[in-house]
mmCIF file of C-alpha atoms in Angstrom:
data_model
loop_
_atom_site.group_PDB
_atom_site.id
_atom_site.type_symbol
_atom_site.label_atom_id
_atom_site.label_comp_id
_atom_site.label_asym_id
_atom_site.label_seq_id
_atom_site.Cartn_x
_atom_site.Cartn_y
_atom_site.Cartn_z
ATOM 1 C CA MET A 52 112.549 107.542 63.512
ATOM 2 C CA ASP A 53 113.859 111.116 63.103
ATOM 3 C CA LYS A 54 116.582 111.725 65.670
ATOM 4 C CA GLN A 55 116.120 115.507 65.693
ATOM 5 C CA ARG A 56 114.993 117.039 68.958
ATOM 6 C CA LEU A 57 111.346 116.776 69.873
ATOM 7 C CA ARG A 58 109.713 120.200 70.185
ATOM 8 C CA VAL A 59 107.909 120.822 73.463
ATOM 9 C CA GLY A 60 105.208 123.302 74.371
ATOM 10 C CA LEU A 61 104.722 124.051 78.076
ATOM 11 C CA ILE A 62 101.340 125.312 79.275
ATOM 12 C CA GLY A 63 101.695 127.267 82.488
ATOM 13 C CA TYR A 64 104.651 129.059 84.049
ATOM 14 C CA GLY A 65 103.698 129.160 87.707
ATOM 15 C CA TYR A 66 105.608 127.284 90.383
ATOM 16 C CA ALA A 67 105.477 123.869 88.687
ATOM 17 C CA GLY A 68 106.233 125.137 85.195
ATOM 18 C CA LYS A 69 109.083 127.436 86.204
ATOM 19 C CA THR A 70 110.695 125.335 88.929
ATOM 20 C CA PHE A 71 110.296 121.807 87.565
ATOM 21 C CA HIS A 72 109.121 121.397 84.012
ATOM 22 C CA ALA A 73 111.036 124.049 82.075
ATOM 23 C CA PRO A 74 114.521 123.269 83.476
ATOM 24 C CA LEU A 75 113.959 119.494 83.388
ATOM 25 C CA ILE A 76 112.785 119.636 79.756
ATOM 26 C CA ALA A 77 115.749 121.821 78.817
ATOM 27 C CA ALA A 78 118.110 119.376 80.526
ATOM 28 C CA VAL A 79 117.323 116.587 78.050
ATOM 29 C CA PRO A 80 119.209 116.832 74.726
ATOM 30 C CA ALA A 81 116.411 114.984 72.899
ATOM 31 C CA LEU A 82 113.936 117.753 73.779
ATOM 32 C CA GLU A 83 113.659 121.434 72.863
ATOM 33 C CA LEU A 84 111.567 123.839 74.921
ATOM 34 C CA ALA A 85 110.038 125.665 71.958
ATOM 35 C CA ALA A 86 107.004 127.457 73.382
ATOM 36 C CA VAL A 87 105.326 128.438 76.641
ATOM 37 C CA ALA A 88 101.746 129.532 77.225
ATOM 38 C CA SER A 89 101.738 132.182 79.947
ATOM 39 C CA SER A 90 100.027 135.448 80.842
ATOM 40 C CA ASP A 91 103.420 136.798 81.977
ATOM 41 C CA PRO A 92 105.837 136.738 79.013
ATOM 42 C CA ALA A 93 108.414 138.825 80.853
ATOM 43 C CA LYS A 94 108.689 136.145 83.536
ATOM 44 C CA VAL A 95 109.269 133.458 80.917
ATOM 45 C CA HIS A 96 111.745 135.489 78.876
ATOM 46 C CA ALA A 97 113.772 136.316 81.986
ATOM 47 C CA ASP A 98 114.624 132.615 82.147
ATOM 48 C CA TRP A 99 114.263 131.511 78.524
ATOM 49 C CA PRO A 100 114.793 134.514 76.196
ATOM 50 C CA GLU A 101 114.632 132.471 72.974
ATOM 51 C CA VAL A 102 111.338 130.718 73.739
ATOM 52 C CA THR A 103 108.118 131.846 72.047
ATOM 53 C CA VAL A 104 105.417 132.840 74.543
ATOM 54 C CA HIS A 105 101.728 132.467 73.716
ATOM 55 C CA ALA A 106 99.014 134.327 75.573
ATOM 56 C CA THR A 107 96.671 131.337 75.751
ATOM 57 C CA PRO A 108 96.902 127.552 75.847
ATOM 58 C CA ALA A 109 94.718 127.378 72.731
ATOM 59 C CA GLU A 110 97.318 129.309 70.721
ATOM 60 C CA LEU A 111 100.068 126.937 71.812
ATOM 61 C CA ILE A 112 98.036 123.787 71.149
ATOM 62 C CA ALA A 113 97.105 125.073 67.685
ATOM 63 C CA ARG A 114 100.763 125.071 66.582
ATOM 64 C CA ASP A 115 101.480 122.225 64.191
ATOM 65 C CA ASP A 116 105.216 122.065 64.912
ATOM 66 C CA LEU A 117 105.025 120.730 68.477
ATOM 67 C CA ASP A 118 105.530 117.070 69.305
ATOM 68 C CA LEU A 119 104.808 117.191 73.028
ATOM 69 C CA VAL A 120 102.575 119.396 75.185
ATOM 70 C CA VAL A 121 103.196 119.599 78.928
ATOM 71 C CA VAL A 122 100.298 120.720 81.121
ATOM 72 C CA ALA A 123 101.512 122.496 84.282
ATOM 73 C CA THR A 124 98.435 124.526 85.212
ATOM 74 C CA PRO A 125 95.960 124.522 88.138
ATOM 75 C CA ASN A 126 94.618 121.059 88.823
ATOM 76 C CA ASP A 127 91.065 121.689 87.647
ATOM 77 C CA THR A 128 92.358 122.614 84.165
ATOM 78 C CA HIS A 129 94.403 119.439 83.608
ATOM 79 C CA HIS A 130 91.585 117.474 81.990
ATOM 80 C CA PRO A 131 90.359 120.015 79.405
ATOM 81 C CA LEU A 132 93.865 121.080 78.382
ATOM 82 C CA ALA A 133 95.224 117.538 78.095
ATOM 83 C CA ARG A 134 92.118 116.537 76.151
ATOM 84 C CA ALA A 135 92.557 119.433 73.709
ATOM 85 C CA ALA A 136 96.246 118.599 73.200
ATOM 86 C CA LEU A 137 95.499 114.913 72.559
ATOM 87 C CA LEU A 138 92.759 115.800 70.073
ATOM 88 C CA ALA A 139 95.280 118.015 68.298
ATOM 89 C CA GLY A 140 97.525 114.972 67.864
ATOM 90 C CA ARG A 141 100.150 115.852 70.447
ATOM 91 C CA HIS A 142 101.861 113.605 72.953
ATOM 92 C CA VAL A 143 101.034 114.859 76.441
ATOM 93 C CA VAL A 144 102.566 115.085 79.904
ATOM 94 C CA VAL A 145 100.234 116.158 82.718
ATOM 95 C CA ASP A 146 101.503 117.430 86.041
ATOM 96 C CA LYS A 147 100.243 115.532 89.068
ATOM 97 C CA PRO A 148 97.514 115.055 90.142
ATOM 98 C CA PHE A 149 96.463 113.576 86.805
ATOM 99 C CA THR A 150 93.001 115.167 87.041
ATOM 100 C CA VAL A 151 90.569 116.248 89.739
ATOM 101 C CA ALA A 152 88.117 113.419 89.014
ATOM 102 C CA LEU A 153 88.857 109.753 88.295
ATOM 103 C CA ALA A 154 86.290 109.638 85.482
ATOM 104 C CA ASP A 155 88.142 112.440 83.676
ATOM 105 C CA ALA A 156 91.432 110.571 84.042
ATOM 106 C CA ARG A 157 89.896 107.447 82.537
ATOM 107 C CA GLU A 158 88.591 109.476 79.610
ATOM 108 C CA LEU A 159 92.074 110.811 78.876
ATOM 109 C CA VAL A 160 93.607 107.323 78.982
ATOM 110 C CA GLU A 161 91.060 106.073 76.454
ATOM 111 C CA LEU A 162 91.512 109.134 74.244
ATOM 112 C CA ALA A 163 95.306 108.711 74.208
ATOM 113 C CA ARG A 164 94.831 105.070 73.236
ATOM 114 C CA ARG A 165 92.549 106.014 70.324
ATOM 115 C CA GLN A 166 94.886 108.788 69.199
ATOM 116 C CA GLY A 167 97.962 106.576 69.447
ATOM 117 C CA ARG A 168 99.749 109.186 71.591
ATOM 118 C CA VAL A 169 102.018 108.889 74.607
ATOM 119 C CA LEU A 170 100.250 110.146 77.733
ATOM 120 C CA SER A 171 102.352 110.394 80.883
ATOM 121 C CA VAL A 172 101.856 111.885 84.345
ATOM 122 C CA PHE A 173 104.613 113.782 86.155
ATOM 123 C CA HIS A 174 105.171 111.564 89.182
ATOM 124 C CA ASN A 175 108.724 112.855 89.460
ATOM 125 C CA ARG A 176 109.162 111.690 93.064
ATOM 126 C CA ARG A 177 109.917 108.231 91.710
ATOM 127 C CA TRP A 178 113.351 109.731 91.025
ATOM 128 C CA ASP A 179 114.024 111.096 94.502
ATOM 129 C CA GLY A 180 117.344 109.686 95.664
ATOM 130 C CA ASP A 181 116.035 108.425 98.991
ATOM 131 C CA PHE A 182 113.114 106.668 97.311
ATOM 132 C CA LEU A 183 115.429 105.061 94.737
ATOM 133 C CA THR A 184 117.587 103.842 97.640
ATOM 134 C CA LEU A 185 114.614 102.475 99.569
ATOM 135 C CA ARG A 186 113.176 100.789 96.469
ATOM 136 C CA ARG A 187 116.460 98.975 95.878
ATOM 137 C CA LEU A 188 116.724 97.970 99.531
ATOM 138 C CA VAL A 189 113.196 96.544 99.551
ATOM 139 C CA ALA A 190 113.705 94.725 96.239
ATOM 140 C CA ASP A 191 117.002 93.219 97.410
ATOM 141 C CA GLY A 192 115.441 91.928 100.614
ATOM 142 C CA GLY A 193 117.644 94.099 102.810
ATOM 143 C CA LEU A 194 114.775 94.649 105.244
ATOM 144 C CA GLY A 195 113.255 91.191 104.957
ATOM 145 C CA ARG A 196 109.473 91.168 104.639
ATOM 146 C CA VAL A 197 108.335 94.759 105.139
ATOM 147 C CA VAL A 198 105.521 95.074 107.678
ATOM 148 C CA GLU A 199 105.229 98.838 108.158
ATOM 149 C CA MET A 200 106.189 102.075 106.424
ATOM 150 C CA SER A 201 105.699 105.672 107.491
ATOM 151 C CA SER A 202 106.220 108.250 104.748
ATOM 152 C CA HIS A 203 106.166 111.928 105.727
ATOM 153 C CA HIS A 204 106.376 115.057 103.583
ATOM 154 C CA ASP A 205 106.068 117.821 106.163
ATOM 155 C CA ARG A 206 106.555 121.586 105.952
ATOM 156 C CA PHE A 207 106.394 124.596 108.244
ATOM 157 C CA ARG A 208 104.362 127.283 106.481
ATOM 158 C CA PRO A 209 102.146 128.899 109.124
ATOM 159 C CA GLU A 210 100.866 131.671 106.862
ATOM 160 C CA VAL A 211 98.116 130.818 104.372
ATOM 161 C CA ARG A 212 99.175 132.191 100.999
ATOM 162 C CA GLN A 213 96.898 133.605 98.329
ATOM 163 C CA ARG A 214 97.327 131.013 95.609
ATOM 164 C CA TRP A 215 95.077 128.433 93.994
ATOM 165 C CA ARG A 216 96.689 125.494 95.819
ATOM 166 C CA GLU A 217 95.502 126.928 99.143
ATOM 167 C CA SER A 218 92.118 128.163 97.966
ATOM 168 C CA ALA A 219 88.726 126.546 98.420
ATOM 169 C CA GLY A 220 88.492 125.570 94.742
ATOM 170 C CA PRO A 221 88.374 122.096 93.180
ATOM 171 C CA GLY A 222 91.657 120.221 93.304
ATOM 172 C CA ALA A 223 93.145 122.491 95.979
ATOM 173 C CA GLY A 224 94.570 121.392 99.303
ATOM 174 C CA LEU A 225 97.397 119.204 100.533
ATOM 175 C CA TRP A 226 95.774 115.858 99.694
ATOM 176 C CA PHE A 227 95.721 116.805 95.997
ATOM 177 C CA ASP A 228 99.161 118.428 96.214
ATOM 178 C CA LEU A 229 101.327 115.932 98.117
ATOM 179 C CA GLY A 230 98.995 112.964 98.415
ATOM 180 C CA PRO A 231 99.612 111.798 94.813
ATOM 181 C CA HIS A 232 103.391 111.761 95.391
ATOM 182 C CA LEU A 233 103.180 109.628 98.524
ATOM 183 C CA LEU A 234 100.495 107.348 97.073
ATOM 184 C CA ASP A 235 102.484 106.749 93.891
ATOM 185 C CA GLN A 236 105.596 105.821 95.859
ATOM 186 C CA ALA A 237 103.624 103.373 97.994
ATOM 187 C CA LEU A 238 102.093 101.798 94.894
ATOM 188 C CA GLN A 239 105.521 101.448 93.304
ATOM 189 C CA LEU A 240 106.890 99.703 96.383
ATOM 190 C CA PHE A 241 104.001 97.462 97.382
ATOM 191 C CA GLY A 242 101.299 97.496 94.703
ATOM 192 C CA ARG A 243 97.608 98.030 95.320
ATOM 193 C CA PRO A 244 96.436 98.095 98.958
ATOM 194 C CA ARG A 245 93.320 96.353 100.149
ATOM 195 C CA ALA A 246 91.856 99.476 101.754
ATOM 196 C CA ILE A 247 92.467 103.120 102.651
ATOM 197 C CA THR A 248 91.538 105.285 105.612
ATOM 198 C CA LEU A 249 92.072 109.043 105.270
ATOM 199 C CA ALA A 250 91.777 111.861 107.781
ATOM 200 C CA ARG A 251 92.326 115.416 106.585
ATOM 201 C CA ASP A 252 91.902 118.778 108.253
ATOM 202 C CA ARG A 253 92.476 122.531 108.093
ATOM 203 C CA VAL A 254 94.816 123.230 110.990
ATOM 204 C CA ARG A 255 96.170 126.704 110.213
ATOM 205 C CA ASP A 256 94.328 129.876 111.110
ATOM 206 C CA GLY A 257 92.459 131.041 108.022
ATOM 207 C CA ALA A 258 93.005 127.840 106.025
ATOM 208 C CA LEU A 259 90.533 127.408 103.153
ATOM 209 C CA ALA A 260 91.644 123.929 102.073
ATOM 210 C CA ASP A 261 93.042 120.903 103.859
ATOM 211 C CA ASP A 262 96.595 121.516 105.048
ATOM 212 C CA TRP A 263 97.040 118.295 107.046
ATOM 213 C CA PHE A 264 96.339 114.660 106.197
ATOM 214 C CA HIS A 265 97.079 111.177 107.438
ATOM 215 C CA ALA A 266 96.317 108.132 105.292
ATOM 216 C CA HIS A 267 96.537 104.475 106.235
ATOM 217 C CA LEU A 268 96.890 101.925 103.440
ATOM 218 C CA ARG A 269 96.098 98.378 104.585
ATOM 219 C CA TYR A 270 97.800 95.463 102.843
ATOM 220 C CA GLU A 271 98.123 91.805 103.768
ATOM 221 C CA ARG A 272 100.341 91.904 106.889
ATOM 222 C CA LEU A 273 101.641 95.355 105.881
ATOM 223 C CA HIS A 274 100.579 98.825 107.024
ATOM 224 C CA VAL A 275 101.578 102.022 105.216
ATOM 225 C CA HIS A 276 101.108 105.454 106.791
ATOM 226 C CA LEU A 277 101.270 108.555 104.586
ATOM 227 C CA HIS A 278 101.391 111.935 106.275
ATOM 228 C CA ALA A 279 101.794 115.609 105.403
ATOM 229 C CA GLY A 280 101.295 118.779 107.416
ATOM 230 C CA MET A 281 102.004 122.489 107.037
ATOM 231 C CA LEU A 282 102.716 123.179 110.726
ATOM 232 C CA VAL A 283 105.616 120.810 111.317
ATOM 233 C CA ALA A 284 108.690 122.729 112.452
ATOM 234 C CA ALA A 285 110.465 119.590 113.673
ATOM 235 C CA GLY A 286 109.714 117.016 111.012
ATOM 236 C CA ALA A 287 109.419 113.275 111.456
ATOM 237 C CA PRO A 288 111.702 111.028 109.376
ATOM 238 C CA ARG A 289 110.987 111.195 105.653
ATOM 239 C CA PHE A 290 110.880 107.397 105.625
ATOM 240 C CA ALA A 291 110.700 104.909 108.488
ATOM 241 C CA VAL A 292 110.384 101.359 107.139
ATOM 242 C CA HIS A 293 110.370 98.242 109.296
ATOM 243 C CA GLY A 294 110.726 94.623 108.238
ATOM 244 C CA THR A 295 111.574 91.178 109.534
ATOM 245 C CA ALA A 296 115.305 91.764 108.907
ATOM 246 C CA GLY A 297 115.672 95.365 110.043
ATOM 247 C CA SER A 298 114.621 98.985 109.693
ATOM 248 C CA PHE A 299 115.442 101.858 107.329
ATOM 249 C CA VAL A 300 115.175 105.445 108.582
ATOM 250 C CA LYS A 301 115.836 108.494 106.433
ATOM 251 C CA GLN A 302 115.866 112.105 107.654
ATOM 252 C CA GLY A 303 115.203 115.119 105.449
ATOM 253 C CA LEU A 304 113.612 115.713 102.052
ATOM 254 C CA ASP A 305 115.197 115.074 98.665
ATOM 255 C CA ALA A 306 117.318 118.106 97.709
ATOM 256 C CA GLN A 307 116.427 118.456 94.027
ATOM 257 C CA GLU A 308 113.468 120.799 94.524
ATOM 258 C CA ASP A 309 115.592 123.216 96.538
ATOM 259 C CA ALA A 310 118.311 123.129 93.871
ATOM 260 C CA LEU A 311 115.786 123.841 91.117
ATOM 261 C CA LYS A 312 114.229 126.660 93.162
ATOM 262 C CA ALA A 313 117.707 128.173 93.518
ATOM 263 C CA GLY A 314 118.037 128.234 89.731
ATOM 264 C CA VAL A 315 120.474 125.355 89.344
ATOM 265 C CA ARG A 316 119.903 123.743 85.954
ATOM 266 C CA PRO A 317 120.457 119.999 85.662
ATOM 267 C CA ALA A 318 121.851 118.064 82.719
ATOM 268 C CA TRP A 319 121.228 114.669 81.166
ATOM 269 C CA PRO A 320 122.956 112.413 81.877
ATOM 270 C CA PRO A 321 123.236 113.933 85.366
ATOM 271 C CA GLN A 322 126.491 115.638 86.261
ATOM 272 C CA PRO A 323 128.392 114.558 89.390
ATOM 273 C CA GLY A 324 126.822 116.099 92.464
ATOM 274 C CA TRP A 325 123.337 116.555 91.021
ATOM 275 C CA GLY A 326 120.689 114.924 93.179
ATOM 276 C CA ALA A 327 123.111 114.293 96.047
ATOM 277 C CA ASP A 328 121.061 114.048 99.231
ATOM 278 C CA PRO A 329 122.581 115.622 102.378
ATOM 279 C CA GLY A 330 120.101 113.751 104.578
ATOM 280 C CA ARG A 331 121.089 110.854 106.772
ATOM 281 C CA ALA A 332 119.854 107.305 106.156
ATOM 282 C CA LEU A 333 120.373 104.389 108.532
ATOM 283 C CA ARG A 334 119.714 100.665 108.432
ATOM 284 C CA VAL A 335 119.247 99.153 111.869
ATOM 285 C CA THR A 336 119.399 95.416 112.563
ATOM 286 C CA ARG A 337 119.807 93.341 115.713
ATOM 287 C CA ALA A 338 122.780 91.185 116.662
ATOM 288 C CA GLY A 339 122.403 87.748 118.192
ATOM 289 C CA ASP A 340 122.495 89.223 121.698
ATOM 290 C CA GLY A 341 119.767 91.741 120.799
ATOM 291 C CA ALA A 342 122.104 94.728 120.522
ATOM 292 C CA ALA A 343 121.254 97.255 117.805
ATOM 293 C CA VAL A 344 123.584 97.275 114.807
ATOM 294 C CA THR A 345 123.435 100.568 112.909
ATOM 295 C CA GLU A 346 124.959 101.198 109.505
ATOM 296 C CA VAL A 347 124.873 104.332 107.372
ATOM 297 C CA VAL A 348 123.193 103.709 104.026
ATOM 298 C CA ALA A 349 124.715 105.493 101.040
ATOM 299 C CA LEU A 350 121.912 107.328 99.247
ATOM 300 C CA GLN A 351 121.624 107.080 95.481
ATOM 301 C CA PRO A 352 121.623 110.429 93.684
ATOM 302 C CA GLY A 353 118.217 111.564 92.501
ATOM 303 C CA ALA A 354 117.431 112.511 88.901
ATOM 304 C CA HIS A 355 114.036 114.074 88.183
ATOM 305 C CA GLN A 356 115.195 114.805 84.635
ATOM 306 C CA ALA A 357 115.119 111.054 84.018
ATOM 307 C CA PHE A 358 111.348 111.402 83.701
ATOM 308 C CA PHE A 359 111.580 113.635 80.620
ATOM 309 C CA ALA A 360 114.420 111.585 79.161
ATOM 310 C CA GLY A 361 112.088 108.602 79.472
ATOM 311 C CA VAL A 362 109.191 110.465 77.854
ATOM 312 C CA ALA A 363 111.395 111.381 74.889
ATOM 313 C CA ALA A 364 112.458 107.746 74.497
ATOM 314 C CA ALA A 365 108.843 106.586 74.738
ATOM 315 C CA ILE A 366 107.762 108.992 71.996
ATOM 316 C CA ARG A 367 110.584 107.717 69.791
ATOM 317 C CA GLY A 368 109.550 104.147 70.549
ATOM 318 C CA THR A 369 112.874 103.125 72.091
ATOM 319 C CA ALA A 370 111.732 102.675 75.702
ATOM 320 C CA PRO A 371 108.511 102.274 77.678
ATOM 321 C CA ASN A 372 106.571 105.236 79.046
ATOM 322 C CA PRO A 373 108.270 106.129 82.375
ATOM 323 C CA VAL A 374 104.901 106.790 84.055
ATOM 324 C CA PRO A 375 102.080 105.223 82.022
ATOM 325 C CA ALA A 376 98.797 107.037 82.490
ATOM 326 C CA GLU A 377 97.255 103.710 83.514
ATOM 327 C CA GLU A 378 99.482 103.731 86.616
ATOM 328 C CA ALA A 379 98.318 107.253 87.412
ATOM 329 C CA LEU A 380 94.755 105.907 87.343
ATOM 330 C CA ASP A 381 95.639 103.816 90.403
ATOM 331 C CA VAL A 382 96.823 106.968 92.168
ATOM 332 C CA MET A 383 93.604 108.770 91.239
ATOM 333 C CA THR A 384 91.554 105.814 92.472
ATOM 334 C CA LEU A 385 93.165 106.156 95.897
ATOM 335 C CA VAL A 386 92.865 109.958 95.875
ATOM 336 C CA GLU A 387 89.131 109.689 95.264
ATOM 337 C CA LEU A 388 88.631 106.734 97.610
ATOM 338 C CA GLY A 389 90.506 108.644 100.302
ATOM 339 C CA ILE A 390 88.221 111.654 99.951
ATOM 340 C CA ALA A 391 85.204 109.383 100.392
ATOM 341 C CA SER A 392 86.869 107.738 103.400
ATOM 342 C CA ALA A 393 87.465 111.108 105.066
ATOM 343 C CA ALA A 394 83.879 112.179 104.424
ATOM 344 C CA GLN A 395 82.479 108.921 105.838
ATOM 345 C CA ARG A 396 85.102 108.636 108.605
ATOM 346 C CA ARG A 397 85.765 104.967 107.947
ATOM 347 C CA GLU A 398 88.004 102.571 106.061
ATOM 348 C CA LEU A 399 87.014 101.912 102.457
ATOM 349 C CA GLU A 400 88.142 98.864 100.528
ATOM 350 C CA TRP A 401 89.556 98.978 97.026
ATOM 351 C CA VAL A 402 87.042 96.764 95.242
#
């Protein structure tokens, strides 16, 4: 296959497009950020002066020189834009959540299959350094049989901002924003749960969408708690995982988002220092006399750009899709089942 760079069109240059997708695409030598669809060309050209800016997604999708279209727009537009790009013969990456409705996600998976195109969903938190470390520890048996995990992604943002993520519209709220990240990580570690229980609420003054949630995933002899809140000044551990051989506790969030927000541009392969996590991770076991034995766990560096490197390889046919859309269907199943659970105030089984 042609080894020239694959040309990428990015739809949307809000927070996700500017902070994550554009710099991560540009980091990968196999990809070229060729076009952006945005209503604010000055904002795009301030960061990427050589990139062509189109006023509408339709104009970008209509180009016949693009190999890959990345959809980084409000959640309720993911389905129609991804569908249009697939029908135009493009490979497609969709920002998480995959879609607002599970039925729409299933339609896109089937359409990509018929079109013979790569369809991937941006579950970039698989490449957080602390998650990579935990995944290795679980796989190696360093915690024994895991019986409980608490996964928190908390923030302190007391003011409700005027943006679509915090509006009352479809696909808004914290469950659609952070829920897919935490659900995907749980699925990667432990597979499909037997059931989910979700509670969600609006806890800030003036909140229009849920800004707090707590989900319980029930497995066979394993309980997973997923939590996020916007009024958490003193956060709980990012991960607290307990097993028959010990516990793993990690403080603080992965640092890559903050680096990208600060304008640091990554490379591929990653340069030394990229994705280094300043948080503290501990493994705690018990000695024969019951005394706690604590060791510091070295955290693997994170690499969100590995997602786009994997997408490029998948398009060229040299590696599997890093996040197959079929796996994102499992996330969407739990998103939708969780919403029903919260509405009915009871546990719902994954049939």
